[in-house]
């Protein structure tokens, strides 16, 4: 039962107790002069108010109100932080023989559901993907990647995390845009 119906139910039950016993006022001459086929006017209470049927009052309260319903849907996804062991394992999985890594530019977006974990490093975030790739996400200048040590939240618009479009929100309250997405690969 919705709150409006509950409120009206309690009011409908409280009205007879507040007014007193249901007594009808003596009919006037216009009321007496009706024919037997006519419908009689509703009886009035001692305060000259028409008596309302509580059941009818409840039915009117339950009737849906049109043009006032608005549905919204927001999906916010949390990307968990990476542990030190996961970080070391993922970097080692890139290439055990490589001494250094370079970044290759990614065009566009990456699927959000492919991001397994994140780790802040220097001036960027490392994104560990489920397919064992490691991506780097460069944040705006004013942002500190260390604010995202406990992961981040991102609002899902189309299932993609895109540079210059999506905002990352840390659990501490920081909000930053991704300015660039790169793939971390072993240098030959």
CSV table of C-alpha atoms in Angstrom, one decimal:
chain,number,residue,atom,x,y,z
A,1,UNK,CA,0.0,0.0,0.0
A,2,UNK,CA,1.4,3.4,-0.9
A,3,UNK,CA,1.9,6.1,1.7
A,4,UNK,CA,-1.0,8.3,0.3
A,5,UNK,CA,-3.5,5.4,0.6
A,6,UNK,CA,-2.2,4.6,4.2
A,7,UNK,CA,-2.7,8.3,5.2
A,8,UNK,CA,-6.1,8.5,3.7
A,9,UNK,CA,-7.1,5.2,5.3
A,10,UNK,CA,-6.2,6.5,8.8
A,11,UNK,CA,-8.0,9.8,8.1
A,12,UNK,CA,-11.1,8.0,6.8
A,13,UNK,CA,-11.2,5.9,10.0
A,14,UNK,CA,-10.5,8.9,12.3
A,15,UNK,CA,-13.2,11.2,10.8
A,16,UNK,CA,-16.2,9.4,12.3
A,17,UNK,CA,-14.6,9.3,15.8
A,18,UNK,CA,-13.7,13.0,15.7
A,19,UNK,CA,-17.2,14.1,14.6
A,20,UNK,CA,-19.2,11.9,16.9
A,21,UNK,CA,-22.1,9.6,16.2
A,22,UNK,CA,-23.5,9.6,12.7
A,23,UNK,CA,-26.7,11.7,13.1
A,24,UNK,CA,-28.6,13.1,10.2
A,25,UNK,CA,-30.0,16.6,10.3
A,26,UNK,CA,-33.8,16.9,9.9
A,27,UNK,CA,-34.6,17.1,6.2
A,28,UNK,CA,-35.8,20.5,4.9
A,29,UNK,CA,-38.9,21.0,2.8
A,30,UNK,CA,-37.1,20.6,-0.6
A,31,UNK,CA,-35.8,17.2,0.4
A,32,UNK,CA,-39.2,15.9,1.4
A,33,UNK,CA,-40.8,17.0,-1.8
A,34,UNK,CA,-39.0,14.5,-4.1
A,35,UNK,CA,-40.7,11.8,-6.0
A,36,UNK,CA,-40.1,8.1,-5.1
A,37,UNK,CA,-38.1,7.5,-8.4
A,38,UNK,CA,-35.7,10.3,-7.6
A,39,UNK,CA,-32.5,9.6,-5.8
A,40,UNK,CA,-32.4,11.0,-2.3
A,41,UNK,CA,-29.7,13.5,-1.6
A,42,UNK,CA,-27.0,12.2,0.7
A,43,UNK,CA,-27.6,12.6,4.4
A,44,UNK,CA,-25.8,15.4,6.1
A,45,UNK,CA,-23.9,15.2,9.4
A,46,UNK,CA,-24.5,17.4,12.4
A,47,UNK,CA,-22.1,19.9,11.0
A,48,UNK,CA,-23.9,20.2,7.6
A,49,UNK,CA,-21.3,18.1,5.8
A,50,UNK,CA,-22.3,15.3,3.4
A,51,UNK,CA,-21.4,11.8,4.7
A,52,UNK,CA,-18.7,10.1,2.7
A,53,UNK,CA,-18.3,6.4,2.3
A,54,UNK,CA,-14.8,5.5,3.6
A,55,UNK,CA,-14.5,2.7,1.1
A,56,UNK,CA,-15.2,5.1,-1.8
A,57,UNK,CA,-12.6,7.5,-0.4
A,58,UNK,CA,-10.0,4.7,-0.3
A,59,UNK,CA,-10.8,3.7,-3.9
A,60,UNK,CA,-10.3,7.2,-5.1
A,61,UNK,CA,-6.9,7.3,-3.2
A,62,UNK,CA,-5.7,4.1,-5.0
A,63,UNK,CA,-6.6,5.4,-8.4
A,64,UNK,CA,-3.3,6.0,-10.3
A,65,UNK,CA,-2.3,9.5,-11.0
A,66,UNK,CA,-1.3,9.9,-14.6
A,67,UNK,CA,1.6,12.0,-16.0
A,68,UNK,CA,3.6,12.0,-12.7
A,69,UNK,CA,5.7,8.9,-13.0
A,70,UNK,CA,9.3,9.3,-14.1
A,71,UNK,CA,11.7,6.3,-14.3
A,72,UNK,CA,15.4,6.8,-14.1
A,73,UNK,CA,18.2,4.3,-14.2
A,74,UNK,CA,21.8,4.9,-13.2
A,75,UNK,CA,24.4,2.2,-13.0
A,76,UNK,CA,27.5,3.0,-11.1
A,77,UNK,CA,30.3,0.5,-11.3
A,78,UNK,CA,33.1,0.1,-8.7
A,79,UNK,CA,36.5,-0.9,-9.8
A,80,UNK,CA,38.4,-2.5,-6.9
A,81,UNK,CA,42.0,-1.7,-6.0
A,82,UNK,CA,44.8,-4.1,-6.8
A,83,UNK,CA,46.9,-5.8,-4.2
A,84,UNK,CA,50.7,-5.6,-4.3
A,85,UNK,CA,50.8,-9.3,-5.2
A,86,UNK,CA,48.4,-8.8,-8.2
A,87,UNK,CA,50.4,-5.8,-9.3
A,88,UNK,CA,53.7,-7.8,-9.3
A,89,UNK,CA,52.1,-10.8,-11.0
A,90,UNK,CA,50.5,-8.6,-13.8
A,91,UNK,CA,53.7,-6.7,-14.5
A,92,UNK,CA,55.7,-10.0,-14.6
A,93,UNK,CA,53.1,-11.5,-17.0
A,94,UNK,CA,53.8,-8.7,-19.5
A,95,UNK,CA,57.2,-9.9,-20.2
A,96,UNK,CA,59.7,-11.4,-17.8
A,97,UNK,CA,62.7,-10.5,-19.9
A,98,UNK,CA,61.9,-6.9,-20.5
A,99,UNK,CA,63.8,-4.3,-18.6
A,100,UNK,CA,61.5,-1.4,-19.4
A,101,UNK,CA,58.0,-0.7,-20.8
A,102,UNK,CA,56.5,1.8,-23.2
A,103,UNK,CA,53.0,3.0,-23.7
A,104,UNK,CA,51.1,2.5,-27.0
A,105,UNK,CA,48.3,4.9,-27.7
A,106,UNK,CA,44.8,3.3,-27.5
A,107,UNK,CA,42.1,4.8,-29.7
A,108,UNK,CA,38.7,5.4,-28.2
A,109,UNK,CA,37.4,3.4,-25.3
A,110,UNK,CA,37.8,0.1,-23.4
A,111,UNK,CA,34.9,-2.0,-22.1
A,112,UNK,CA,34.3,-1.4,-18.4
A,113,UNK,CA,33.5,-5.0,-17.6
A,114,UNK,CA,37.0,-6.0,-18.8
A,115,UNK,CA,38.7,-3.9,-16.0
A,116,UNK,CA,39.7,-6.3,-13.2
A,117,UNK,CA,41.6,-3.9,-10.8
A,118,UNK,CA,43.4,-0.6,-10.6
A,119,UNK,CA,46.6,0.6,-9.0
A,120,UNK,CA,47.9,4.2,-8.7
A,121,UNK,CA,51.4,4.8,-10.0
A,122,UNK,CA,53.3,8.1,-10.3
A,123,UNK,CA,51.1,10.4,-12.5
A,124,UNK,CA,48.6,7.8,-13.8
A,125,UNK,CA,46.4,4.8,-12.9
A,126,UNK,CA,47.3,1.3,-14.0
A,127,UNK,CA,44.2,-0.6,-15.2
A,128,UNK,CA,44.6,-4.4,-15.0
A,129,UNK,CA,42.3,-6.0,-17.6
A,130,UNK,CA,40.8,-9.4,-17.4
A,131,UNK,CA,42.6,-10.5,-20.7
A,132,UNK,CA,45.9,-9.8,-18.9
A,133,UNK,CA,46.7,-6.5,-20.6
A,134,UNK,CA,47.8,-3.6,-18.5
A,135,UNK,CA,46.5,-0.1,-19.5
A,136,UNK,CA,47.5,3.3,-18.2
A,137,UNK,CA,45.0,6.0,-17.6
A,138,UNK,CA,46.4,9.5,-17.5
A,139,UNK,CA,44.3,11.9,-15.4
A,140,UNK,CA,43.7,15.6,-15.6
A,141,UNK,CA,46.6,17.8,-14.4
A,142,UNK,CA,44.9,18.8,-11.1
A,143,UNK,CA,44.2,15.2,-10.1
A,144,UNK,CA,46.3,13.1,-7.9
A,145,UNK,CA,46.3,9.4,-8.8
A,146,UNK,CA,47.0,8.5,-5.1
A,147,UNK,CA,43.4,9.7,-4.4
A,148,UNK,CA,42.3,6.5,-6.2
A,149,UNK,CA,44.3,4.1,-4.0
A,150,UNK,CA,41.1,2.4,-2.9
A,151,UNK,CA,39.7,2.0,-6.4
A,152,UNK,CA,37.1,4.2,-8.2
A,153,UNK,CA,33.6,4.5,-9.3
A,154,UNK,CA,32.5,5.2,-12.9
A,155,UNK,CA,28.9,5.7,-14.1
A,156,UNK,CA,28.0,3.3,-16.9
A,157,UNK,CA,26.7,5.1,-19.9
A,158,UNK,CA,27.3,2.7,-22.8
A,159,UNK,CA,29.5,0.1,-21.1
A,160,UNK,CA,32.7,1.8,-22.3
A,161,UNK,CA,35.4,3.8,-20.4
A,162,UNK,CA,36.4,6.6,-22.7
A,163,UNK,CA,39.1,9.2,-22.5
A,164,UNK,CA,37.9,12.9,-22.3
A,165,UNK,CA,34.4,11.7,-21.6
A,166,UNK,CA,34.1,9.7,-18.4
A,167,UNK,CA,34.7,10.9,-14.9
A,168,UNK,CA,36.3,8.7,-12.3
A,169,UNK,CA,35.1,9.2,-8.7
A,170,UNK,CA,37.3,8.1,-5.8
A,171,UNK,CA,35.8,6.8,-2.5
A,172,UNK,CA,37.4,9.9,-0.8
A,173,UNK,CA,35.4,12.2,-3.1
A,174,UNK,CA,37.9,13.3,-5.8
A,175,UNK,CA,36.5,13.5,-9.3
A,176,UNK,CA,38.8,13.4,-12.4
A,177,UNK,CA,38.5,12.8,-16.1
A,178,UNK,CA,40.7,10.5,-18.0
A,179,UNK,CA,42.7,12.5,-20.6
A,180,UNK,CA,44.5,9.6,-22.2
A,181,UNK,CA,44.4,5.8,-22.4
A,182,UNK,CA,47.5,3.8,-23.3
A,183,UNK,CA,48.5,0.2,-23.4
A,184,UNK,CA,51.6,-0.8,-21.4
A,185,UNK,CA,53.9,-3.1,-23.5
A,186,UNK,CA,57.4,-4.4,-23.0
A,187,UNK,CA,60.0,-2.5,-24.9
A,188,UNK,CA,61.9,-4.5,-27.5
